[in-house]
Amino acid sequence: MNPLRWLGKYVIDSIQGLGRASLFLLEVVSGSRKLVRRFDLVVQQVFAVGVLTLLIIVVSGLFVGMVLGLQGYHTLAKFGAADSLGLLVALSLVRELGPVVTALLFAGRAGSALTAEIGLMKATEQLAGMEMMAVNPIERVIAPRLVAGIIAMPLLATMFSAIGVLGGQLIGVGLLGVDSGAFWSQMQSGVSFHEDVLNGVIKSIVFGVVVTWIAVFQGHESVPTSEGVSRATNRTVVYSSLAVLALDFIMTALMFK
Amino acid sequence: MGILRWRAEKLPTVIRKDILNDTRVVTGASDALVEFRDVQFFRGDRAILDGLSLTIPRGKVTAIMGGSGCGKTTLLNLIGGRLRPSAGQVLVDGVSVPGLNTRDLFALRKRMGMLFQNGALLTDLDVFENVAFPIREHKRLPEPILRNVVLMKLEAVGLRGARDLMPAELSGGMARRVALARTISLEPMMVMYDEPFTGLDPISKGVIAKLIRELNTGLGITSILVSHDVADACAISDYAYLIGSGRVIGQGTPRQMQESAVDEVRQFMDGLPDGPVPYRYPAPGYLDDLLQGRRT
Amino acid sequence: MIQRRQLELWVGLFVAAGLLALAMLAFRVGNLASGAVTNGYSVKAEFSDIGGLKVRAPVTLAGVRVGRVSAISLDPSNYEAVVTMELDGRYNNIPVDTSASILTSGLLGEQYVGLDPGGASQYLKNGSSIQITQSALVLEKIISQFLFSMASKSGSHKQQ
């Protein structure tokens, strides 16, 4: 096939895929209205995507905060502004690293698991079986997972940021000798709840929607073979990582002027 | 799938009603539970079903046989409304399945059960909860009554003692029996069996065959049995269809089928390697092919 | 499979931990606690140059934080910057002849408003304005002033 035709086909296929994914999201959202009466399904999924992702989030948050403390200190010390370390750590975490790194880890841990689970349910005809039992799998399987992802992501991201700040304090104050009072007071005077913390939370909610959406869509669309499921899992991680980074850029440009 | 259905619902109500009324007038109360009329189904450009017509009588066990990939599973999916035919009519209990909206289709599905090839049990629920699943989803039963219903269904397949096992702990035959208990938990008017004997040892096969027969005679459930296993299918069915190249190529009672003189039927019934269905995949001349290798 | 009770317990803990983290970000990391001025009052001050002062910058008296800058605007009649400050209600005895100056914390730090109390017996209240102000020091202006004075000095040396 000549490259021009290949490119044209690629573009058309991508647009068609986006359309399919959007219609799918529409279907899931309309199917999630019935979850009000079946909230136990959502709780179950919050456990699967949230609680089970907690450990990796806590550990990563701690290390990211510690690295920020270490790197930030040496850079700031050159300008004699080591007292601003707390501000640097907190702002980096709350605005960017918290939501973004959490979303990337979430895509790797929970997103891939969601895709594989739904893909295997499809491959083993569990979804078809539900349809034949007059149970709509979109409402029973997909919608609770999407809602759970949207609930879990901001919670995980705030935990990541909070742990990260503690990690930064551990290194900055504990190891490098930044004054504890300066560390916290600089942070408090520089970090705005409405502008920084809330915008970070909004970011992570958007990431929650996008990553979970991609994960459940890829699972639902996967070719029901072992190879198909593994490809779909792969796509989930790649697509959601790219989507998170691109959206982060756009939202940062809109939020922090 | 879902999107397709969604689109169908957007059709003007008038047209949909016409379709429904029309089919009802034509069929009325016949003793055919399922009826296919000149059904065509395409996947891409390939015709899976091409002008297929058959009727499945109420209260009988009907076997549908055919080679691998001849569209047997497609046929079941058409009955269940998971697929829509490209042309022709699919009637279940006098109602055209493709014309139904989601709600009516789901109401119809509650009255039919389907046993999938590998059982399709929900892997995150134990045996008890798997059987309870359709009841919990569709009926509000108090817990003690629900428990009794589930245990009755499990007893019917002889697995009351296995209620706490997870699907991963079951053998293939047991999984299929649990799936059968789940299929009949809403007391359907008919059950579709998709390759119920594949991959089972002789004992499990015998158990499944006995269960299919018992459910049919005991509860009067119409059974549709899709299989490529001639001996097992013929042993328990009242009537059999043989499907090839998207059409019915032979039909009759199992005995008639065994004695049929039609070439296609003979080849299938006797398991002959060559016949109307060729042994070789179409290829250029053998000698030419070999010589070509030397030339290049 | 995990028991239902246990599962709900874990999810509850998870949500609680998330909310706790949010509370920490709000009160310990962010300025929700310090930014919320309780029954505060606002005063105005006009500066000819505010330098890099930003909304939400702290207002301090003797180094103690007593409020924050709530708005900055330009007075079109005299081209001066109008800085509105929200002062904490607890500090309701700041004299009216207090002066306000824009200071910098450290060499490159943030700019803030420093109050220097006067000796009047009347106190600032909601809506009053501070009369005596000192504008921000802008580095370029200081340098050019310095160079100018150096140049004029060397010029007078030559004349001698």
XYZ file of C-alpha atoms in Angstrom:
713
model
C 0.000 0.000 0.000
C 1.425 3.408 -0.774
C 2.219 5.647 2.198
C -0.401 8.235 1.344
C -3.172 5.685 1.307
C -1.829 4.172 4.500
C -1.900 7.571 6.175
C -5.398 8.279 4.942
C -6.646 4.934 6.201
C -4.917 5.483 9.520
C -6.545 8.883 10.008
C -9.999 7.649 9.032
C -9.676 4.605 11.283
C -8.584 6.758 14.208
C -11.514 9.118 13.780
C -13.882 6.187 13.536
C -12.368 4.724 16.694
C -12.874 8.010 18.506
C -16.487 8.028 17.404
C -17.013 4.481 18.623
C -15.386 5.289 21.937
C -17.571 8.368 22.367
C -20.783 6.511 21.622
C -19.620 3.811 24.019
C -19.039 6.407 26.736
C -22.511 7.788 26.095
C -23.976 4.328 26.508
C -22.036 3.711 29.712
C -23.014 7.049 31.198
C -26.677 6.474 30.443
C -26.303 2.974 31.877
C -24.767 4.271 35.092
C -27.989 5.984 36.139
C -29.233 2.676 37.460
C -26.227 2.369 39.754
C -27.901 4.520 42.365
C -29.797 1.420 43.484
C -26.810 -0.889 43.040
C -24.128 1.103 44.798
C -22.633 -2.087 46.227
C -21.295 -2.815 42.735
C -19.438 0.495 42.748
C -18.037 -0.151 46.231
C -16.707 -3.487 45.021
C -14.947 -1.805 42.129
C -13.558 1.018 44.252
C -11.886 -1.733 46.199
C -10.460 -3.282 43.042
C -9.198 -0.116 41.365
C -8.596 2.058 44.426
C -7.578 0.089 47.478
C -5.434 -2.332 45.510
C -3.628 0.581 43.821
C -3.009 2.329 47.120
C 0.305 0.694 47.979
C 2.078 1.615 44.746
C 0.695 5.157 45.028
C 1.910 5.621 48.594
C 5.380 4.247 47.893
C 5.785 6.243 44.676
C 4.493 9.405 46.322
C 7.005 9.083 49.111
C 9.908 8.600 46.729
C 8.856 11.346 44.340
C 8.565 13.734 47.283
C 11.990 12.718 48.557
C 13.595 13.197 45.158
C 11.944 16.611 44.832
C 13.324 17.528 48.243
C 16.804 16.468 47.300
C 16.899 18.025 43.840
C 15.033 21.144 44.838
C 17.291 21.780 47.793
C 20.501 21.790 45.784
C 19.049 24.066 43.123
C 17.445 26.474 45.584
C 20.516 26.550 47.817
C 22.489 28.048 44.904
C 20.211 31.091 45.045
C 20.100 31.164 48.792
C 16.432 30.281 48.746
C 16.501 26.901 50.452
C 13.711 28.104 52.732
C 11.349 27.929 49.754
C 11.896 24.191 49.467
C 8.503 23.389 50.994
C 6.796 25.651 48.480
C 8.627 24.060 45.579
C 7.831 20.524 46.687
C 4.195 21.267 47.468
C 3.459 23.206 44.292
C 5.125 20.639 42.038
C 3.174 17.851 43.674
C -0.203 19.482 44.008
C -0.304 21.052 40.584
C 1.470 18.533 38.381
C 3.146 15.462 39.737
C 0.352 14.333 42.025
C -2.362 14.138 39.372
C -0.090 13.143 36.482
C 2.071 10.476 38.115
C -0.967 9.026 39.871
C -2.804 8.820 36.554
C 0.166 7.115 34.884
C 0.523 4.615 37.725
C -3.236 4.101 37.748
C -3.173 3.353 34.018
C -0.410 0.816 34.551
C -1.891 -0.844 37.606
C -5.676 -0.494 37.540
C -6.303 0.429 33.890
C -4.478 -2.562 32.476
C -6.195 -4.835 35.002
C -9.594 -3.464 33.995
C -8.902 -4.043 30.315
C -7.615 -7.553 30.900
C -10.542 -8.411 33.149
C -13.191 -7.171 30.748
C -11.342 -8.653 27.778
C -11.215 -12.047 29.456
C -14.857 -11.794 30.472
C -15.574 -11.243 26.816
C -13.284 -14.055 25.694
C -14.873 -16.522 28.125
C -18.344 -15.415 26.974
C -19.250 -14.045 30.396
C -20.482 -10.808 28.829
C -22.447 -12.693 26.183
C -23.826 -14.910 28.933
C -25.041 -11.865 30.828
C -26.722 -10.513 27.731
C -28.523 -13.799 27.289
C -29.630 -13.632 30.934
C -31.201 -10.293 30.046
C -28.586 -8.433 32.075
C -26.978 -5.533 30.255
C -23.203 -5.893 30.732
C -22.770 -2.180 30.090
C -24.822 -1.449 33.195
C -23.697 -4.394 35.276
C -19.977 -4.599 34.418
C -18.750 -1.483 32.654
C -20.592 1.355 34.384
C -19.604 0.447 37.979
C -15.970 0.292 36.906
C -16.092 3.688 35.228
C -17.736 5.296 38.243
C -15.264 3.628 40.601
C -12.346 4.901 38.538
C -13.705 8.443 38.663
C -14.114 8.190 42.446
C -10.766 6.549 43.124
C -8.475 8.708 41.007
C -8.797 12.039 42.858
C -8.536 10.265 46.203
C -5.367 8.519 45.106
C -3.907 11.723 43.680
C -4.479 13.712 46.889
C -2.909 10.891 48.874
C 0.043 10.888 46.514
C 0.530 14.640 46.965
C 0.131 14.524 50.736
C 2.590 11.647 51.120
C 4.944 13.390 48.700
C 4.976 16.553 50.801
C 5.804 14.441 53.841
C 8.591 12.771 51.848
C 9.966 16.170 50.857
C 9.847 17.269 54.471
C 11.616 14.101 55.535
C 14.552 14.893 53.251
C 14.500 18.694 53.370
C 13.979 19.173 57.075
C 15.204 15.849 58.399
C 18.284 15.326 56.285
C 19.335 18.623 54.716
C 18.528 20.885 57.633
C 15.976 23.277 56.158
C 14.202 25.083 58.974
C 10.943 23.297 59.720
C 9.024 26.517 60.325
C 10.236 28.101 57.095
C 9.461 24.906 55.197
C 5.808 24.873 56.231
C 5.129 28.604 56.367
C 6.565 29.270 52.923
C 4.440 26.416 51.667
C 1.297 27.743 53.292
C 1.747 31.271 52.046
C 2.496 30.120 48.525
C 0.002 27.305 47.954
C -3.532 28.454 47.365
C -6.294 25.987 48.146
C -8.645 27.252 45.467
C -6.117 27.743 42.725
C -3.601 25.006 43.300
C -5.169 22.225 45.356
C -8.618 22.319 43.769
C -7.244 22.623 40.249
C -5.103 19.583 40.963
C -8.185 17.694 42.100
C -10.066 18.745 38.962
C -7.163 17.499 36.874
C -7.208 14.136 38.568
C -10.963 13.776 38.126
C -10.525 14.409 34.392
C -7.695 11.860 34.308
C -9.919 9.404 36.172
C -12.604 9.708 33.508
C -10.180 9.434 30.607
C -8.022 6.576 31.870
C -10.949 4.437 33.031
C -12.849 5.202 29.860
C -9.933 4.068 27.703
C -9.444 0.974 29.860
C -13.043 -0.240 29.757
C -13.403 0.648 26.083
C -10.284 -1.281 25.105
C -11.436 -4.244 27.171
C -14.878 -4.182 25.632
C -13.511 -3.836 22.101
C -10.717 -6.363 22.480
C -10.487 -9.338 20.157
C -11.570 -12.227 22.393
C -8.365 -14.241 22.213
C -5.360 -14.262 24.504
C -3.382 -12.264 21.961
C -6.222 -9.800 21.482
C -6.548 -9.206 25.212
C -2.819 -8.668 25.616
C -2.819 -6.164 22.760
C -5.775 -4.353 24.256
C -4.029 -4.157 27.624
C -0.985 -2.771 25.911
C -3.080 -0.168 24.091
C -4.738 0.888 27.323
C -1.424 1.756 28.933
C -0.033 3.533 25.869
C -3.168 5.477 24.947
C -4.055 6.505 28.455
C -0.500 7.650 29.227
C -0.436 9.780 26.091
C -3.910 11.119 26.776
C -2.966 12.035 30.343
C 0.156 13.914 29.288
C -1.581 15.767 26.464
C -4.581 16.694 28.600
C -2.286 17.792 31.388
C -0.640 20.262 29.059
C -3.973 21.656 27.940
C -5.365 21.916 31.451
C -2.213 23.504 32.813
C -2.379 26.107 30.075
C -6.010 26.818 30.955
C -5.733 26.741 34.743
C -2.448 28.332 35.723
C -1.961 31.619 33.927
C -23.927 -4.372 19.272
C -25.368 -2.071 21.854
C -24.994 0.816 19.506
C -26.825 -1.067 16.799
C -29.691 -1.770 19.115
C -29.730 1.838 20.166
C -30.031 2.842 16.563
C -32.891 0.425 16.005
C -34.819 1.985 18.855
C -34.580 5.327 17.120
C -36.608 3.979 14.220
C -40.036 5.582 13.992
C -42.407 3.675 16.260
C -44.926 3.297 13.466
C -42.583 1.238 11.337
C -41.555 -0.934 14.261
C -45.154 -1.632 15.160
C -45.869 -2.584 11.572
C -43.118 -5.137 11.634
C -44.341 -6.571 14.917
C -47.990 -6.706 13.896
C -47.156 -8.188 10.552
C -45.247 -11.093 11.986
C -47.868 -11.775 14.617
C -50.580 -12.017 11.982
C -48.564 -14.409 9.872
C -47.570 -16.817 12.596
C -50.368 -16.829 15.112
C -50.248 -19.652 17.628
C -48.402 -22.331 15.767
C -46.542 -25.128 17.447
C -43.264 -23.767 16.089
C -41.453 -21.913 18.838
C -38.642 -20.646 16.633
C -38.876 -20.004 12.956
C -36.242 -18.858 10.455
C -37.433 -17.624 7.070
C -34.875 -17.097 4.315
C -32.372 -15.694 6.763
C -29.199 -14.218 5.396
C -26.310 -13.130 7.536
C -23.119 -11.560 6.288
C -19.892 -11.044 8.113
C -18.017 -8.618 5.913
C -18.542 -9.946 2.395
C -18.791 -13.563 3.488
C -22.256 -15.067 3.763
C -22.453 -17.084 6.987
C -26.125 -17.897 6.513
C -27.548 -17.759 3.033
C -31.294 -18.292 2.731
C -31.704 -20.477 5.790
C -35.219 -21.612 6.711
C -36.114 -23.903 9.549
C -38.683 -24.364 12.305
C -38.122 -25.595 15.792
C -41.141 -27.273 17.382
C -42.336 -26.552 20.900
C -41.475 -28.984 23.650
C -39.025 -31.054 21.596
C -35.288 -31.481 21.477
C -34.046 -30.275 18.119
C -30.470 -30.823 17.054
C -28.728 -28.498 14.646
C -25.619 -30.107 13.217
C -22.976 -28.914 10.860
C -19.260 -28.613 10.341
C -17.111 -26.185 12.290
C -17.667 -22.574 11.297
C -20.878 -23.247 9.392
C -22.806 -20.652 11.372
C -24.372 -22.751 14.121
C -23.430 -20.334 16.892
C -24.501 -17.422 14.690
C -27.878 -19.068 14.499
C -28.200 -19.136 18.285
C -27.105 -15.515 18.495
C -29.795 -14.589 15.979
C -32.422 -16.297 18.127
C -31.143 -14.489 21.198
C -31.154 -11.152 19.377
C -27.439 -10.607 19.910
C -27.057 -10.416 16.129
C -29.433 -9.115 13.499
C -29.961 -10.869 10.176
C -29.037 -9.030 6.973
C -32.269 -10.284 5.418
C -35.136 -12.595 6.300
C -37.117 -13.120 9.486
C -36.326 -14.664 12.826
C -39.440 -15.381 14.878
C -39.467 -16.565 18.463
C -42.865 -17.393 19.949
C -44.448 -15.506 17.068
C -42.458 -12.320 17.615
C -39.840 -10.980 15.233
C -36.657 -10.766 17.265
C -34.755 -8.167 15.189
C -37.697 -5.760 15.431
C -37.733 -5.681 19.235
C -36.486 -2.731 21.236
C -34.075 -3.290 24.101
C -36.721 -3.633 26.785
C -38.836 -6.140 24.882
C -35.740 -8.036 23.822
C -34.604 -8.338 27.436
C -38.090 -9.461 28.459
C -37.903 -12.162 25.794
C -34.424 -13.211 26.912
C -35.668 -13.807 30.432
C -37.810 -16.535 28.890
C -34.934 -18.206 27.087
C -31.728 -19.644 28.406
C -28.460 -20.306 26.704
C -25.746 -22.690 27.735
C -22.407 -21.547 26.381
C -19.651 -23.843 25.215
C -17.479 -23.341 28.283
C -20.261 -22.455 30.678
C -19.476 -18.720 30.797
C -19.707 -18.717 34.587
C -18.856 -15.441 36.270
C -15.381 -16.087 37.584
C -15.599 -13.719 40.534
C -18.665 -15.396 42.046
C -18.917 -18.844 43.642
C -21.240 -21.556 42.393
C -24.156 -20.532 44.594
C -23.932 -16.872 43.590
C -23.593 -17.808 39.934
C -26.874 -19.684 40.032
C -28.440 -16.920 42.101
C -27.203 -14.230 39.706
C -30.148 -14.077 37.262
C -32.640 -14.296 40.123
C -30.960 -11.490 42.043
C -30.850 -9.355 38.907
C -34.462 -9.829 37.900
C -36.517 -10.763 40.931
C -36.748 -9.449 44.441
C -36.893 -12.653 46.429
C -36.365 -12.797 50.184
C -33.041 -14.441 50.998
C -34.428 -17.743 52.437
C -36.637 -18.352 49.396
C -33.798 -17.447 47.062
C -31.587 -19.922 48.875
C -34.130 -22.679 48.423
C -34.632 -21.928 44.752
C -30.883 -21.973 44.109
C -30.417 -25.204 46.035
C -33.262 -26.802 44.081
C -31.639 -25.867 40.804
C -28.266 -27.142 41.980
C -29.870 -30.366 43.193
C -31.389 -30.806 39.723
C -27.888 -30.986 38.273
C -26.541 -32.956 41.233
C -24.157 -30.258 42.468
C -25.842 -29.054 45.642
C -22.693 -30.013 47.532
C -20.465 -27.853 45.337
C -22.203 -24.587 46.171
C -19.160 -22.963 47.806
C -16.649 -23.760 45.077
C -15.311 -21.083 42.746
C -15.648 -21.643 38.969
C -11.879 -22.108 38.666
C -12.115 -25.138 40.963
C -14.663 -26.948 38.777
C -13.962 -29.496 36.092
C -15.284 -28.807 32.604
C -18.291 -31.048 33.064
C -19.170 -29.610 36.466
C -18.846 -26.050 35.168
C -21.283 -26.885 32.395
C -23.726 -28.390 34.892
C -23.552 -25.312 37.089
C -24.125 -23.188 34.005
C -27.115 -25.355 33.201
C -28.514 -24.812 36.696
C -28.060 -21.077 36.177
C -29.706 -21.238 32.744
C -32.853 -22.799 34.187
C -32.958 -20.632 37.303
C -35.487 -18.258 35.733
C -37.519 -21.225 34.435
C -37.261 -20.435 30.719
C -39.519 -21.734 27.964
C -36.531 -22.877 25.958
C -32.836 -23.533 26.370
C -30.184 -23.293 23.674
C -27.183 -25.536 24.066
C -24.038 -24.444 22.234
C -21.804 -27.497 21.728
C -22.705 -29.029 25.099
C -20.553 -32.129 24.630
C -17.318 -30.621 23.349
C -14.279 -31.399 25.454
C -16.028 -33.640 27.982
C -15.122 -37.134 29.099
C -17.682 -39.890 28.349
C -19.147 -39.819 31.853
C -19.721 -36.073 31.859
C -21.132 -36.337 28.353
C -23.599 -38.926 29.578
C -24.559 -36.705 32.521
C -25.182 -33.692 30.294
C -27.173 -35.747 27.797
C -29.300 -37.146 30.616
C -29.890 -33.641 32.023
C -30.917 -32.224 28.660
C -33.423 -35.053 28.221
C -34.742 -34.736 31.776
C -35.247 -31.001 31.564
C -37.084 -31.487 28.316
C -39.445 -34.196 29.521
C -39.748 -33.049 33.134
C -40.209 -29.308 32.669
C -41.357 -29.273 29.059
C -38.513 -26.995 28.062
C -37.954 -26.689 24.326
C -34.334 -27.508 23.629
C -32.162 -26.433 20.752
C -28.957 -28.374 20.570
C -26.139 -27.141 18.405
C -23.414 -29.691 17.914
C -21.005 -31.238 15.467
C -21.022 -34.455 17.461
C -23.338 -36.643 15.383
C -23.717 -39.638 17.688
C -24.408 -37.697 20.877
C -26.729 -35.217 19.203
C -28.740 -37.908 17.448
C -29.023 -39.960 20.610
C -31.083 -37.393 22.493
C -32.832 -35.327 19.840
C -36.308 -35.703 18.382
C -35.505 -33.925 15.153
C -32.300 -32.866 13.465
C -31.170 -30.318 10.914
C -27.898 -30.456 9.045
C -26.494 -27.117 7.941
C -23.876 -26.608 5.255
C -22.776 -23.564 3.287
C -25.338 -21.415 5.084
C -28.403 -23.493 4.236
C -30.264 -26.533 5.505
C -28.905 -29.485 3.527
C -30.710 -32.215 5.362
C -33.417 -32.692 7.967
C -35.463 -35.400 9.608
C -35.621 -37.572 12.680
C -32.260 -38.951 13.744
C -33.141 -42.277 12.174
C -34.049 -40.652 8.839
C -30.789 -38.759 8.930
C -28.781 -41.903 9.561
C -30.406 -43.558 6.566
C -30.326 -40.558 4.240
C -28.957 -41.098 0.764
C -28.020 -37.467 0.114
C -24.245 -37.161 -0.422
C -23.706 -34.157 1.863
C -25.636 -35.798 4.690
C -23.853 -39.106 4.230
C -20.446 -37.486 4.340
C -21.239 -35.713 7.584
C -23.015 -38.594 9.290
C -20.286 -41.067 8.443
C -17.404 -38.662 8.943
C -15.874 -39.227 5.491
C -12.732 -37.166 4.848
C -13.587 -36.407 1.230
C -16.890 -35.827 -0.519
C -19.043 -32.821 -1.345
C -17.009 -30.979 1.271
C -13.561 -31.313 -0.315
C -10.576 -32.631 1.604
C -8.237 -30.137 -0.034
C -8.318 -26.405 0.385
C -8.542 -24.907 -3.122
C -5.028 -24.657 -4.561
C -3.308 -24.437 -7.962
C -2.144 -27.644 -9.645
C 0.198 -29.662 -7.431
C 2.840 -30.309 -10.103
C 2.844 -26.695 -11.278
C 3.270 -25.541 -7.714
C 6.276 -27.791 -7.128
C 7.908 -26.909 -10.429
C 7.491 -23.231 -9.768
C 9.767 -23.599 -6.750
C 12.599 -24.871 -8.996
C 12.210 -22.081 -11.540
C 12.587 -19.204 -9.109
C -13.345 -13.910 47.808
C -13.149 -11.212 50.398
C -16.091 -10.959 52.730
C -18.462 -8.142 51.940
C -18.025 -6.501 55.348
C -14.285 -6.536 55.062
C -14.449 -5.105 51.567
C -16.666 -2.268 52.660
C -14.345 -1.600 55.553
C -11.356 -1.325 53.255
C -13.169 0.969 50.856
C -14.279 3.097 53.800
C -10.706 3.355 55.016
C -9.585 4.226 51.504
C -12.087 7.043 51.141
C -11.311 8.328 54.637
C -7.577 8.352 53.889
C -8.242 10.252 50.680
C -10.326 12.863 52.469
C -7.682 13.126 55.181
C -5.063 13.767 52.520
C -7.287 16.443 51.006
C -7.691 18.048 54.428
C -3.937 18.028 54.858
C -3.454 19.639 51.458
C -6.050 22.253 52.358
C -4.957 23.202 55.851
C -1.355 22.134 56.285
C 0.010 22.591 52.751
C -2.418 25.155 51.400
C -3.629 28.436 52.788
C -7.190 27.535 53.590
C -6.589 27.959 57.325
C -4.407 31.059 57.172
C -6.162 32.507 54.156
C -9.551 32.531 55.811
C -9.619 35.839 57.632
C -12.180 35.707 60.407
C -14.543 38.692 60.576
C -11.880 40.781 58.929
C -12.089 44.343 57.701
C -10.629 45.886 54.587
C -8.482 48.973 54.255
C -7.074 50.676 51.187
C -3.708 52.158 50.449
C -2.408 53.962 47.357
C 1.080 53.365 46.084
C 2.855 55.009 43.179
C 4.519 51.698 42.340
C 3.717 48.274 43.719
C 6.528 46.443 41.951
C 5.715 42.728 41.855
C 3.051 42.657 44.577
C 0.393 40.009 43.936
C -3.117 39.415 45.207
C -3.030 37.098 48.275
C 0.371 38.441 49.309
C 0.716 38.636 53.080
C 0.274 41.814 55.103
C 2.484 41.901 58.171
C 2.965 44.110 61.182
C 6.213 43.782 63.078
C 6.746 40.605 61.079
C 3.471 39.053 62.226
C 0.999 38.224 59.554
C -2.167 40.269 60.116
C -3.933 39.896 56.777
C -3.533 39.571 53.057
C -3.887 41.602 49.879
C -7.367 40.999 48.501
C -7.388 43.205 45.402
C -5.146 45.425 43.327
C -6.465 48.030 40.926
C -5.437 51.259 39.250
C -6.899 54.625 40.206
C -7.450 56.261 36.798
C -7.536 59.809 38.188
C -3.980 59.922 39.498
C -2.480 56.747 38.028
C -1.711 55.270 41.401
C -2.118 51.631 42.379
C -4.912 50.960 44.861
C -4.152 47.980 47.089
C -7.056 46.596 49.110
C -6.024 44.606 52.161
C -8.118 42.270 54.235
C -6.984 42.538 57.855
C -7.761 40.019 60.549
C -10.518 41.114 62.908
C -8.388 40.247 65.912
C -6.060 43.140 65.097
C -8.603 45.942 65.402
C -6.366 48.448 67.162
C -4.041 49.536 64.384
C -3.649 53.355 64.491
C -4.921 55.437 61.551
C -1.550 57.053 60.947
C 0.062 53.698 60.303
C 2.277 53.644 57.238
C 2.363 50.863 54.650
C 5.355 49.898 52.577
C 5.969 47.214 50.004
C 8.862 45.043 51.056
C 10.640 41.999 49.739
C 11.368 38.924 51.807
C 14.993 38.153 51.134
C 16.822 39.320 48.058
C 14.704 37.470 45.523
C 11.726 36.532 47.649
C 8.073 37.357 47.452
C 6.829 40.885 47.953
C 4.526 41.705 50.824
C 2.998 44.708 52.548
C 4.621 45.764 55.781
C 2.709 48.003 58.214
C 4.490 50.387 60.532
C 2.199 51.560 63.357
C 1.848 55.253 64.138
C 0.806 56.841 67.384
C -2.767 58.086 66.801
C -5.487 57.145 69.236
C -7.979 56.362 66.490
C -7.885 52.957 64.861
C -8.249 51.751 61.290
C -11.700 50.335 60.542
C -13.519 48.841 57.575
C -13.207 51.079 54.525
C -10.569 53.469 55.898
C -7.423 54.105 53.939
C -3.782 54.343 54.867
C -2.327 57.720 53.946
C 1.399 57.257 54.369
C 2.786 54.734 51.900
C 6.128 53.793 50.561
C 6.327 52.187 47.147
C 8.247 49.113 46.192
C 11.895 49.417 45.448
C 12.419 48.603 41.798
C 15.917 47.371 41.154
C 16.343 49.109 37.801
C 15.334 52.454 39.290
C 17.796 52.118 42.156
C 20.594 51.213 39.798
C 19.857 54.079 37.429
C 19.666 56.498 40.371
C 22.990 55.176 41.614
C 24.624 55.512 38.203
C 23.185 59.012 37.796
C 24.576 60.161 41.110
C 27.950 58.583 40.321
C 27.983 60.378 36.968
C 27.112 63.747 38.477
C 29.763 63.247 41.201
C 32.492 62.459 38.695
C 31.281 65.410 36.612
C 31.743 67.778 39.574
C 35.201 66.256 40.217
C 36.229 67.197 36.704
C 35.061 70.763 37.135
C 37.260 71.220 40.151
